[in-house]
Tab-separated table of C-alpha atoms in Angstrom:
chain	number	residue	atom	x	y	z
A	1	UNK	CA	0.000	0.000	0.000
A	2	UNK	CA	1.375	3.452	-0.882
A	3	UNK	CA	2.427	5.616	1.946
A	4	UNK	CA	-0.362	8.379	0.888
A	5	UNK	CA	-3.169	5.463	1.082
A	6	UNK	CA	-1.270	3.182	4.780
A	7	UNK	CA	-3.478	3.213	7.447
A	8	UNK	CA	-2.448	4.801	10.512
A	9	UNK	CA	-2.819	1.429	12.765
A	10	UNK	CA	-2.475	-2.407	10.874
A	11	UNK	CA	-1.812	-5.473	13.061
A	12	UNK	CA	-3.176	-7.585	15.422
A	13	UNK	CA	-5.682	-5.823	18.153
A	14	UNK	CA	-3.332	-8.032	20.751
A	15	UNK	CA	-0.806	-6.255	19.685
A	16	UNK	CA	-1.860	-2.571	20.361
A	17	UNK	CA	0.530	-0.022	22.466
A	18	UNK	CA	-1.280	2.301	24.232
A	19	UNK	CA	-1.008	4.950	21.579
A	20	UNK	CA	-2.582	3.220	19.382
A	21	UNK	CA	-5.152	2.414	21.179
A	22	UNK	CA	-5.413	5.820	23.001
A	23	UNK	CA	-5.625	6.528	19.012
A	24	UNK	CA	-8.521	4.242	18.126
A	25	UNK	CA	-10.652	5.003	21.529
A	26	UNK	CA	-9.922	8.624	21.909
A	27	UNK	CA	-11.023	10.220	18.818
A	28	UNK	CA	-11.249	13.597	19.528
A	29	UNK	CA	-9.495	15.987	16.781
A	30	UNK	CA	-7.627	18.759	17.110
A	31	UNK	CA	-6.208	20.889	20.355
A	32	UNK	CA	-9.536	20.943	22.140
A	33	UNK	CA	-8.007	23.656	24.396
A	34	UNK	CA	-7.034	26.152	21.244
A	35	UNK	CA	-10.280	24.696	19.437
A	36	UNK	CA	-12.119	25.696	22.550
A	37	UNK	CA	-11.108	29.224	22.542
A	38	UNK	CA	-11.193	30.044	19.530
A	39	UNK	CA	-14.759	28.902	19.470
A	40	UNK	CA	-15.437	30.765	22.627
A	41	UNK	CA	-14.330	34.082	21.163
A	42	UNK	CA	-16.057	33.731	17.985
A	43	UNK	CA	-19.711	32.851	20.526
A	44	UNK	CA	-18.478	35.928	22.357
A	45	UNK	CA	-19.315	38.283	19.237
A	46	UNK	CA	-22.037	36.860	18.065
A	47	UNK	CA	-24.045	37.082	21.382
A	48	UNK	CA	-22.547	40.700	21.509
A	49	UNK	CA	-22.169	41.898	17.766
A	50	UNK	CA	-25.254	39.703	16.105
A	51	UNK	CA	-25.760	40.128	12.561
A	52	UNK	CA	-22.363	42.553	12.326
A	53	UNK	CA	-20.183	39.373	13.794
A	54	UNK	CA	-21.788	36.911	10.635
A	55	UNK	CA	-20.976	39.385	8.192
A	56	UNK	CA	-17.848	39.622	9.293
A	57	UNK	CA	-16.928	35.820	9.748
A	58	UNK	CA	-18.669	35.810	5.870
A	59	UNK	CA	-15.975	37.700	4.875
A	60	UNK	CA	-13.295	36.185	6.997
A	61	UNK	CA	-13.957	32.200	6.627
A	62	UNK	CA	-16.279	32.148	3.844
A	63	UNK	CA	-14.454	34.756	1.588
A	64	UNK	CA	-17.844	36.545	0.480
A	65	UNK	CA	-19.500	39.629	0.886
A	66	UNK	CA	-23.210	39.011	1.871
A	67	UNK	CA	-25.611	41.808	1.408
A	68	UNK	CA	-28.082	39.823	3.422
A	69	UNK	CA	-28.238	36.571	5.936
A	70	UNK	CA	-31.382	35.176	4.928
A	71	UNK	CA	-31.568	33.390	1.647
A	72	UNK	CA	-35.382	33.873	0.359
A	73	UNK	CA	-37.720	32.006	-0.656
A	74	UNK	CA	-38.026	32.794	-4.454
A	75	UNK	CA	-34.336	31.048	-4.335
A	76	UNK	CA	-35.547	28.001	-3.193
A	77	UNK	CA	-37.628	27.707	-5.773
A	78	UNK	CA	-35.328	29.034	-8.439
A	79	UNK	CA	-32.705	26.069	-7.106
A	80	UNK	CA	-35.134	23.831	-7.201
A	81	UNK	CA	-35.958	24.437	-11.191
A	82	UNK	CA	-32.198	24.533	-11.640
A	83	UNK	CA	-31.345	20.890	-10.369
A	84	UNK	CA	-32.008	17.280	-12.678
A	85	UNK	CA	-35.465	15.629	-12.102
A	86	UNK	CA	-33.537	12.478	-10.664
A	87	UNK	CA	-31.924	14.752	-7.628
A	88	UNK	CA	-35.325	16.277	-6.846
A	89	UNK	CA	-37.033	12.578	-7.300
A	90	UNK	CA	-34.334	11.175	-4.752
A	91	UNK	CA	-34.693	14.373	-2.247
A	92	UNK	CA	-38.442	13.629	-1.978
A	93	UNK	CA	-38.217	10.105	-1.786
A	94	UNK	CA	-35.512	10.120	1.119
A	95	UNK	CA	-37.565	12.851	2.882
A	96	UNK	CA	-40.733	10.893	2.593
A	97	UNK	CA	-38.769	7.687	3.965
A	98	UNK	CA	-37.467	10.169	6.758
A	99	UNK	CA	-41.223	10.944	7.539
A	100	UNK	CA	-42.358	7.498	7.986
A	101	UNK	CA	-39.634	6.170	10.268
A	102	UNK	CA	-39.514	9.332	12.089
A	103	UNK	CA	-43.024	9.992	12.626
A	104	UNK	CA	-43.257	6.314	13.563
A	105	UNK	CA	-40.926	7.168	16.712
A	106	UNK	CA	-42.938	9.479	18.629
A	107	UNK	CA	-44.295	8.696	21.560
A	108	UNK	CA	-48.405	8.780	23.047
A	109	UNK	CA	-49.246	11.130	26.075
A	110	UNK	CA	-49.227	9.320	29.418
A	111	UNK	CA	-52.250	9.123	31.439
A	112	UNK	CA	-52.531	6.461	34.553
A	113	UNK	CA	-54.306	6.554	38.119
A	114	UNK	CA	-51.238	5.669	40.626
A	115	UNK	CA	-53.787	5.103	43.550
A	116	UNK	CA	-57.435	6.031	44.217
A	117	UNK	CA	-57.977	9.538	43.631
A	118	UNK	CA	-54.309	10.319	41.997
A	119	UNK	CA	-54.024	10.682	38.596
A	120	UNK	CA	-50.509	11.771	36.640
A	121	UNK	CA	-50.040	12.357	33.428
A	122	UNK	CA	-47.077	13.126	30.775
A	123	UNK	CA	-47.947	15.686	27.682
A	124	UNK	CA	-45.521	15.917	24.856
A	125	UNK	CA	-45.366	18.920	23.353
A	126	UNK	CA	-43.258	20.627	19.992
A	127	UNK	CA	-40.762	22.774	20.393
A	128	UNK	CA	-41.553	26.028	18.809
A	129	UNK	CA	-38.415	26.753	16.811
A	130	UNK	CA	-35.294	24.514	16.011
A	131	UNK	CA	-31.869	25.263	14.227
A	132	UNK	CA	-30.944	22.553	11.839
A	133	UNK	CA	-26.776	23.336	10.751
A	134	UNK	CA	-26.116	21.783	6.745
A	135	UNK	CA	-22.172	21.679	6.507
A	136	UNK	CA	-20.731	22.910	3.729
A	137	UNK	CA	-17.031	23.535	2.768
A	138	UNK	CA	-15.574	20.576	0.960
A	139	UNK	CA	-18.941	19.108	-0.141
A	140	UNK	CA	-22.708	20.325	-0.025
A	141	UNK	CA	-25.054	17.884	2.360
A	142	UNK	CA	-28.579	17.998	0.755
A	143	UNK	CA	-28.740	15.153	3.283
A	144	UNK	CA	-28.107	16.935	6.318
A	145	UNK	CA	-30.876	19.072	5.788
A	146	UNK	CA	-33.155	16.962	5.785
A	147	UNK	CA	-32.246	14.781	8.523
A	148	UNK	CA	-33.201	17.994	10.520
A	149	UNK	CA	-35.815	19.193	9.434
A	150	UNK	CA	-37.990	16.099	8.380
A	151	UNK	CA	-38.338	14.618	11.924
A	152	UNK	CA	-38.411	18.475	13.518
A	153	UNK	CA	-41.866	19.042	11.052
A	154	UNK	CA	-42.429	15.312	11.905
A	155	UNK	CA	-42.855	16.505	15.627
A	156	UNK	CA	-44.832	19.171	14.947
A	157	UNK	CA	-42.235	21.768	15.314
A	158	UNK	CA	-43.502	25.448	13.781
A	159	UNK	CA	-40.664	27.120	13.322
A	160	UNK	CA	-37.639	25.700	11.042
A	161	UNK	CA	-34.196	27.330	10.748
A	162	UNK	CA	-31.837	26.298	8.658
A	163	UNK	CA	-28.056	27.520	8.408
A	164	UNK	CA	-25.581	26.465	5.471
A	165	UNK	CA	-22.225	28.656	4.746
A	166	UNK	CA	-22.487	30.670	1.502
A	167	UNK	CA	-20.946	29.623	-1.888
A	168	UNK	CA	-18.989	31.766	-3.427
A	169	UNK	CA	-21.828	33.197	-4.643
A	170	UNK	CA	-22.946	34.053	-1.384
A	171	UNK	CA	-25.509	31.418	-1.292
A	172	UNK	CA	-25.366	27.820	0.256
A	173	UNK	CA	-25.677	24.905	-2.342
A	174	UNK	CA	-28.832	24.435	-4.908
A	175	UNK	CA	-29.402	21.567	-3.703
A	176	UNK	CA	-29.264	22.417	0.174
A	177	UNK	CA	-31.463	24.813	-0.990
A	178	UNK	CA	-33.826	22.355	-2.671
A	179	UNK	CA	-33.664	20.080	0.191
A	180	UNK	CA	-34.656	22.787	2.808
A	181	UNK	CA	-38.142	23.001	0.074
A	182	UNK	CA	-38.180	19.896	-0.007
A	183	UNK	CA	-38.017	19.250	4.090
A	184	UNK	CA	-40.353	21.613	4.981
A	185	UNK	CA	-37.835	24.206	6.543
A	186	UNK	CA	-39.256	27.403	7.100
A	187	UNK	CA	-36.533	30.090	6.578
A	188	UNK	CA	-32.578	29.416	5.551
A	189	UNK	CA	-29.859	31.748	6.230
A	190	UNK	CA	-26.210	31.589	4.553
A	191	UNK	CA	-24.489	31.785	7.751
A	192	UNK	CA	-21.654	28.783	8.775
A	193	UNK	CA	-19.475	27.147	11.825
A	194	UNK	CA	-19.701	27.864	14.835
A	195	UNK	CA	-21.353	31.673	14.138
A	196	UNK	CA	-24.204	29.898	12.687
A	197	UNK	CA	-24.728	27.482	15.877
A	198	UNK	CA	-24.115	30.998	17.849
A	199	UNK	CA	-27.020	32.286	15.994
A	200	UNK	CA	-29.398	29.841	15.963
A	201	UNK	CA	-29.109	29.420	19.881
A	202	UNK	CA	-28.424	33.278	20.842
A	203	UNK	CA	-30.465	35.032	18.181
A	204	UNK	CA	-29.753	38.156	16.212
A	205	UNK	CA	-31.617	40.510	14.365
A	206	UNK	CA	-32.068	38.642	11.437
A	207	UNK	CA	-31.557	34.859	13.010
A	208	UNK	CA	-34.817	33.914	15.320
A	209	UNK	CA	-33.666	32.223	18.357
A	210	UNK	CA	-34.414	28.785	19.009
A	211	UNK	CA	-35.082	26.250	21.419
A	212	UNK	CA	-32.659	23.435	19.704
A	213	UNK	CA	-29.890	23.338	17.655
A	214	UNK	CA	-29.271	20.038	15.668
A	215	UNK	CA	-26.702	19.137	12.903
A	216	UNK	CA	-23.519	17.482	12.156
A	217	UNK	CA	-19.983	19.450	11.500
A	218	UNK	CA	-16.559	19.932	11.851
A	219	UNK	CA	-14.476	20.157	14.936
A	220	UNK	CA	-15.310	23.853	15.388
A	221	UNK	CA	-19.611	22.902	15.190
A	222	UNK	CA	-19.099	20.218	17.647
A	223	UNK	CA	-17.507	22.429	20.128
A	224	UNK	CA	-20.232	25.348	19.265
A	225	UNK	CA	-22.594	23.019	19.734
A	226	UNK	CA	-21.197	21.884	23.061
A	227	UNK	CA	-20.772	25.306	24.571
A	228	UNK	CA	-24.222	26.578	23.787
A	229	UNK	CA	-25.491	23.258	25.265
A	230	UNK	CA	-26.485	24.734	28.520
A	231	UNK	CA	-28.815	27.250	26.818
A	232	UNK	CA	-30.743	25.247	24.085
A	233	UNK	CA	-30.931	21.329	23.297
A	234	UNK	CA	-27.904	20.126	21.505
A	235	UNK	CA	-28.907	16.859	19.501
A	236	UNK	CA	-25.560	15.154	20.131
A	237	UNK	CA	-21.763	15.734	19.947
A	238	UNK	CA	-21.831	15.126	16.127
A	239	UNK	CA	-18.459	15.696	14.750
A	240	UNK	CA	-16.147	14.018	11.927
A	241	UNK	CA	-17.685	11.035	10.331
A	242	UNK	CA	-16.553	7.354	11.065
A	243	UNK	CA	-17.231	3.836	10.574
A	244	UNK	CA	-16.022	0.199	12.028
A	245	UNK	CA	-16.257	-2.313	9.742
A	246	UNK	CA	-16.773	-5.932	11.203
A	247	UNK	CA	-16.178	-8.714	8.956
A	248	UNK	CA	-15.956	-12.504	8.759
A	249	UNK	CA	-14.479	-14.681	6.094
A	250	UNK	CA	-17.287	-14.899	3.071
A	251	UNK	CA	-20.004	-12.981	4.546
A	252	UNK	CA	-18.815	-9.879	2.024
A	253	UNK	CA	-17.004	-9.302	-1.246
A	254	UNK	CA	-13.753	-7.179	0.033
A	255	UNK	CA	-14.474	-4.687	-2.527
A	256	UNK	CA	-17.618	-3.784	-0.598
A	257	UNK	CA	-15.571	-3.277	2.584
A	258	UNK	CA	-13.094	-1.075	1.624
A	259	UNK	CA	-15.561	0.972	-0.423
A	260	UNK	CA	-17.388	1.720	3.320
A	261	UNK	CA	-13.635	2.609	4.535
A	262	UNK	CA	-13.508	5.010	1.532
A	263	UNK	CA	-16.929	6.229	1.680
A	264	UNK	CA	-16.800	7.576	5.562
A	265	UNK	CA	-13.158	8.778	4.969
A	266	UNK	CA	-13.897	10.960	1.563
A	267	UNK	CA	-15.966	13.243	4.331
A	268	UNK	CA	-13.309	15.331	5.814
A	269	UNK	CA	-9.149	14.265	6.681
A	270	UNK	CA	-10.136	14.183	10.201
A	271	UNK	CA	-12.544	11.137	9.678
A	272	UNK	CA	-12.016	8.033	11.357
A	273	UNK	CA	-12.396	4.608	9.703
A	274	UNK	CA	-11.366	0.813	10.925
A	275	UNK	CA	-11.759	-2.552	9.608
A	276	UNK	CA	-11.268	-5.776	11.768
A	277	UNK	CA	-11.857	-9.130	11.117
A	278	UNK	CA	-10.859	-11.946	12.648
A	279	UNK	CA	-9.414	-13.794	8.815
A	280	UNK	CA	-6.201	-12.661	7.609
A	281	UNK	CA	-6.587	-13.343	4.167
A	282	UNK	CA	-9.519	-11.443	4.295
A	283	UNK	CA	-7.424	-8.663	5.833
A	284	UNK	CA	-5.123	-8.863	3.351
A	285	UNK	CA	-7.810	-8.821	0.293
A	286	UNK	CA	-9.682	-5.331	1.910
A	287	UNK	CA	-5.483	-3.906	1.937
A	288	UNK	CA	-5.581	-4.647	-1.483
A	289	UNK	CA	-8.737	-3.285	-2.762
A	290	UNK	CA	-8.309	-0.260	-0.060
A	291	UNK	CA	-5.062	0.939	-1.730
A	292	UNK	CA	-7.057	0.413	-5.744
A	293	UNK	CA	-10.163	2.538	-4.556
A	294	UNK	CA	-7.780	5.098	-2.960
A	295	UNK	CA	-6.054	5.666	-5.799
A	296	UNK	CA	-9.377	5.756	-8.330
A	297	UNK	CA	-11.367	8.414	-6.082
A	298	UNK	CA	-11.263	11.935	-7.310
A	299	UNK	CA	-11.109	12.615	-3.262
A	300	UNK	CA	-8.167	10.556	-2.689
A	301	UNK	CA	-6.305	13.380	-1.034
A	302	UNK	CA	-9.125	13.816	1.803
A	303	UNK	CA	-9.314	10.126	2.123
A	304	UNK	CA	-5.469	9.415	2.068
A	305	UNK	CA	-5.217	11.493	5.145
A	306	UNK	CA	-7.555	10.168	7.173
A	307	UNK	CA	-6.553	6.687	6.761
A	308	UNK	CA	-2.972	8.118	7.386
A	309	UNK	CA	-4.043	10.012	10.803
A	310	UNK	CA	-7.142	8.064	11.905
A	311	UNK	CA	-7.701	4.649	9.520
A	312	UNK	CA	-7.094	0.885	10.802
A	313	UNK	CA	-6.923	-2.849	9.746
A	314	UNK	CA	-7.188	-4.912	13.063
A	315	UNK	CA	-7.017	-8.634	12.975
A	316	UNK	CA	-8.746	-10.019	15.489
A	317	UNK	CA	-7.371	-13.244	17.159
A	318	UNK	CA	-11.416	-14.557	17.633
A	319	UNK	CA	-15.352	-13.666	17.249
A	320	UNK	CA	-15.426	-12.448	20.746
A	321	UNK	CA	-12.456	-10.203	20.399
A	322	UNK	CA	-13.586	-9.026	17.496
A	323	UNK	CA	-17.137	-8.200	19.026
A	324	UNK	CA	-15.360	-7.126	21.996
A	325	UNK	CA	-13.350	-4.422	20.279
A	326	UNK	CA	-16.537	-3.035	18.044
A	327	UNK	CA	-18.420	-2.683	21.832
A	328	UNK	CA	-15.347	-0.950	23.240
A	329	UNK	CA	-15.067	1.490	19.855
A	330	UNK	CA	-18.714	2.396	19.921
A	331	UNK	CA	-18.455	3.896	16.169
A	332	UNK	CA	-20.768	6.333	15.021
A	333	UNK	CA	-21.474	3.890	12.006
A	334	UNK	CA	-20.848	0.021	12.594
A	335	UNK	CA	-21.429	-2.215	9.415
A	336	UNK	CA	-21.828	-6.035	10.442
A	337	UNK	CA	-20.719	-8.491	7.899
A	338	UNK	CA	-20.902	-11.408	10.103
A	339	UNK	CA	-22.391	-15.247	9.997
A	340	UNK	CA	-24.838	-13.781	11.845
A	341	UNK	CA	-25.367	-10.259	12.118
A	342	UNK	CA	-28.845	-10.213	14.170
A	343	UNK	CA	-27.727	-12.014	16.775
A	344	UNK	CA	-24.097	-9.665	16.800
A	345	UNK	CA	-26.255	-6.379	16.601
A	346	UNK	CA	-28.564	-8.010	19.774
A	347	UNK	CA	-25.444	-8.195	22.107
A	348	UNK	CA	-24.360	-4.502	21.270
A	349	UNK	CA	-24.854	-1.295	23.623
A	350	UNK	CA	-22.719	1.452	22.066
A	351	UNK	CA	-23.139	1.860	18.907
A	352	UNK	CA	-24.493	5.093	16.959
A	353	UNK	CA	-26.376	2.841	13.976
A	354	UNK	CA	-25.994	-0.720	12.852
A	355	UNK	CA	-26.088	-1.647	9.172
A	356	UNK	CA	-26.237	-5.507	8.808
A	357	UNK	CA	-25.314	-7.739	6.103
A	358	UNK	CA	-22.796	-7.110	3.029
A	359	UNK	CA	-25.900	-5.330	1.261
A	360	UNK	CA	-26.333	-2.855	4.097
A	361	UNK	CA	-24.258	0.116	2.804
A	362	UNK	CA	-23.570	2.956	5.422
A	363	UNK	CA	-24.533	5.117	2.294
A	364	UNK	CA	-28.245	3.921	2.022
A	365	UNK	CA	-28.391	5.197	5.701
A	366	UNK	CA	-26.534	8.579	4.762
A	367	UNK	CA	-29.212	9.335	2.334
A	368	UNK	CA	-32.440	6.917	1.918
A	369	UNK	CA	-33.613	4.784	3.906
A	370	UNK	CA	-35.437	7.614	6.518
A	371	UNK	CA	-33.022	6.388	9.672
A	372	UNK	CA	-31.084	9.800	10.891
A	373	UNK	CA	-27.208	9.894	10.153
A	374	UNK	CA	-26.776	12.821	13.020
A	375	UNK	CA	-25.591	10.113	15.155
A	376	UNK	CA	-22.746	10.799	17.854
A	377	UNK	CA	-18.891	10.382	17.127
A	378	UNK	CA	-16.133	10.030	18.527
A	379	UNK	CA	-17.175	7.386	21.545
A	380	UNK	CA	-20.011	9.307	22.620
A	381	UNK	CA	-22.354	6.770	21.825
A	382	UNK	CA	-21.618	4.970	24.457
A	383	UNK	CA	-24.253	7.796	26.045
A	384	UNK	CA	-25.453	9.941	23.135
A	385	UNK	CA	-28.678	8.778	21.101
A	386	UNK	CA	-28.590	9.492	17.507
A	387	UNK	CA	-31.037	12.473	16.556
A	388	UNK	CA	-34.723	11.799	16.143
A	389	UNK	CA	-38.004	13.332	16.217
A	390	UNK	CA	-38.069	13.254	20.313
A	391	UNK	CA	-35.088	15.666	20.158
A	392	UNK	CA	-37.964	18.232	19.230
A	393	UNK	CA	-40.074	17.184	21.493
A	394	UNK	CA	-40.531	18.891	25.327
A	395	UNK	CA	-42.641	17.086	27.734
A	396	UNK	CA	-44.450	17.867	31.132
A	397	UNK	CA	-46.129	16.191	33.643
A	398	UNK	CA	-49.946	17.098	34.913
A	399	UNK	CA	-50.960	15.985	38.934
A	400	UNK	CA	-54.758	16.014	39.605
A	401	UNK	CA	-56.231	14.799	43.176
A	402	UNK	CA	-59.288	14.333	44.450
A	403	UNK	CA	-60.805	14.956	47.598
A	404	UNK	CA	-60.174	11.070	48.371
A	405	UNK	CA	-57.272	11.212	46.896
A	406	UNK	CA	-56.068	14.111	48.903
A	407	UNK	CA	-57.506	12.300	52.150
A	408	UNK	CA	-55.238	9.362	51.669
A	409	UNK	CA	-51.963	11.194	51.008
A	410	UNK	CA	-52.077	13.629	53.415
A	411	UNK	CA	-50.766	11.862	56.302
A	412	UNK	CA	-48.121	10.249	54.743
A	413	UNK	CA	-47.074	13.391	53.322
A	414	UNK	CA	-46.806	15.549	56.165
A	415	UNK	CA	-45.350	12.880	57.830
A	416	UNK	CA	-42.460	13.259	54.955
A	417	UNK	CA	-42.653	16.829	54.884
A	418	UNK	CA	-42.151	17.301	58.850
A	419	UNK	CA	-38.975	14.935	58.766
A	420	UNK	CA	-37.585	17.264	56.108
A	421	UNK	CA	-37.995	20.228	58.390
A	422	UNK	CA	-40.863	21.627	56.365
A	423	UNK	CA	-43.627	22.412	58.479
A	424	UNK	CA	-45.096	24.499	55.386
A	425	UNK	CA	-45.564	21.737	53.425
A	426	UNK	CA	-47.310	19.633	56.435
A	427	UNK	CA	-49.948	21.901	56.837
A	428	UNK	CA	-50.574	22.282	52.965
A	429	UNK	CA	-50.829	18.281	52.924
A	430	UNK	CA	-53.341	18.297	56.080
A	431	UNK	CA	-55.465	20.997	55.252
A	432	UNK	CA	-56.357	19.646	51.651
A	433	UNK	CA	-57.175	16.025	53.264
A	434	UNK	CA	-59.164	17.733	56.306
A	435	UNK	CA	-63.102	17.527	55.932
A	436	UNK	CA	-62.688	21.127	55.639
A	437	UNK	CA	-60.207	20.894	52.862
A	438	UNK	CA	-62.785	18.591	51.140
A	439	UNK	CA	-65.466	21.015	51.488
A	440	UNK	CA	-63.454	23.681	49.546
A	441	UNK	CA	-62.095	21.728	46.565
């Protein structure tokens, strides 16, 4: 294998120092400390500076000079007209596939009498305004958009922001634009990185503020996304794209494997791809056909540097290691190409999504078949959920008691209540389940 095209890591998982697998397990990018910072200062003028700080980062990172934030809505339309029937015929079919599993997800209101007289219930409720953040940069993400903006309308969510960075033209992408149609967004603004998430949870005086902020992006995103966290929702800590590749001798043609590698690592250098298996010729055959896609994709330099910084070929001395290590990774994308995959999938806790079966391309899920691809990277999905329509959802809980009800509790709960040292709450509790208290409910 070329040096351009060698994986950072390739041997036995037995056989891992601790940087290496610091490496594989720890896959944050960057200097999070100068990362942070910089991220912090650019938050900083937002909140303070609103639509003047955008501008400026416009002209800074995006090299354009915008004469206005919001993008509107005769442009939508005109990028719709502009792109091939098959893109708009793919667009509606993956956002009508996004409906379906999405809408299937959301859960009924709660209603249930705990003991005579008590009744609780749980309401769910839409948010009423969400941020969805498109990247843009090295590629446009059509896909991205709606991911965000499907399940958010899915929920019943009335307001729908979208953020993309401007083109040179000063606009995002046709086709971001088409897919925010498309989705059901209801206003797009050509503002990126972390000024965009800034926005969208701060506000300006073009930007409404919102109650979530949801979206996948590069290392400066993620941390955006993860400052602002304590103000709005965050969906999850969404950064650089990856995939673990688990494989068993026949269950895949290696062609198909290292075009997953490929396909995850073409996102951005900082992407992080691994393959283990627990066959060494079948190691040896994805090396092969890893170094002939490398060198055939027009994004070889993207994908040649992730492999270099962040790519591995693990052989795995047995199934159980092998299972063992794709538990302990907990990838953002895990394909299973295994004897058999169900019963694999069933015995894993930390994964982001699970494609299963040689057929089960990562890039059906990146664009078709309605599951999200905001997922969380980087080992967070050992906690993280991937984003869905109960990400726009709020809920609340309801209390109603009747006089019986209030009768039987009120001992106990003064009881409680005068243990605490609250003799406030005591007397609420007896009053209510007095005759008296009856009288007057």
């Amino acid at each position: 294998m070329s040096a351009e095209s060698r994986p950072a890591i390739d041997g036995r998982i037995a056989e891992l120092d601790d940087g290496q697998r610091r490496l594989l397990f720890d896959r944050r990018v960057g200097d999070a400390g100068e990362v942070a910072d910089a991220t912090r200062a650019l938050l900083a003028r937002v909140r303070s500076e609103g639509d003047d700080a955008l501008f400026d980062f416009a002209r800074r990172f995006d090299g354009v000079e915008l004469d206005a934030l919001e993008v509107p809505r005769e442009k939508w339309g005109e990028a719709l007209e502009s792109l091939d029937s098959e893109v708009i015929d793919a667009l509606t079919r993956a956002a009508r596939n996004i409906e379906t599993f999405h809408r299937a997800q959301l859960p009924s209101d709660v209603e249930v009498e705990v003991e005579p007289g008590v009744t609780l219930g749980r309401v769910f409720v839409p948010l009423e305004a969400v941020g969805v953040y498109a990247p843009g940069g090295r590629a446009a993400y059509p896909s991205s958009v709606l991911m965000g903006v499907v399940p958010a309308r899915a929920a019943g969510v009335k307001e729908i922001v979208v953020c993309s960075p401007p083109g040179p033209d000063g606009m995002p992408s046709p086709v971001v634009l088409a897919a925010a149609a498309i989705g059901g967004a209801t206003r797009l603004f050509a503002v990126g990185g972390a000024g965009a998430i800034g926005a969208l949870a701060f506000g300006t005086r073009s930007i409404p503020r919102c109650a979530a902020v949801v979206g996948p992006g590069n290392r400066w995103v993620l941390e955006a996304k993860q400052q602002v966290a304590g103000e709005v929702i965050i969906d999850s800590p969404a950064g650089p794209s990856e995939v673990l590749v688990v494989a068993e001798e026949g269950c895949a043609q290696p062609a198909w494997l290292a075009a997953e590698l490929i396909a995850q690592a073409e996102h951005d250098p900082d992407a992080a791809v691994a393959f283990v298996t627990t066959s060494p010729s079948l190691l040896e055959a994805v090396r092969r056909e890893l170094r002939i896609g490398v060198a055939a994709t027009p994004r070889r330099e993207v994908v040649a540097e992730a492999l270099s910084t962040r790519g591995a070929l693990l052989l795995a001395a047995d199934h159980d290691e092998m299972m063992t290590f794709a538990e302990a990774y907990a990838g953002e994308h895990v394909v299973l190409c295994t004897r058999d995959p169900r019963a694999d999938r069933a015995g894993m806790r930390t994964p982001g999504t699970v494609f299963l079966g040689g057929a089960s391309s990562v890039a059906f899920g990146d664009y078709m078949t309605g599951a999200n691809h905001v997922l969380p990277t980087a080992g967070t999905a050992r906690s993280f959920s991937g984003l869905s329509a109960l990400d726009f959802l709020r809920s609340y809980t309801w209390q109603e008691l009747t006089a019986e009800g209030a009768a039987g509790m009120a001992g106990p709960v003064a009881t409680l209540a005068e243990a605490e040292g609250l003799p406030g709450h005591a007397t609420a509790a007896r009053l209510r389940g007095s005759k008296a208290g009856e009288e007057t409910s």
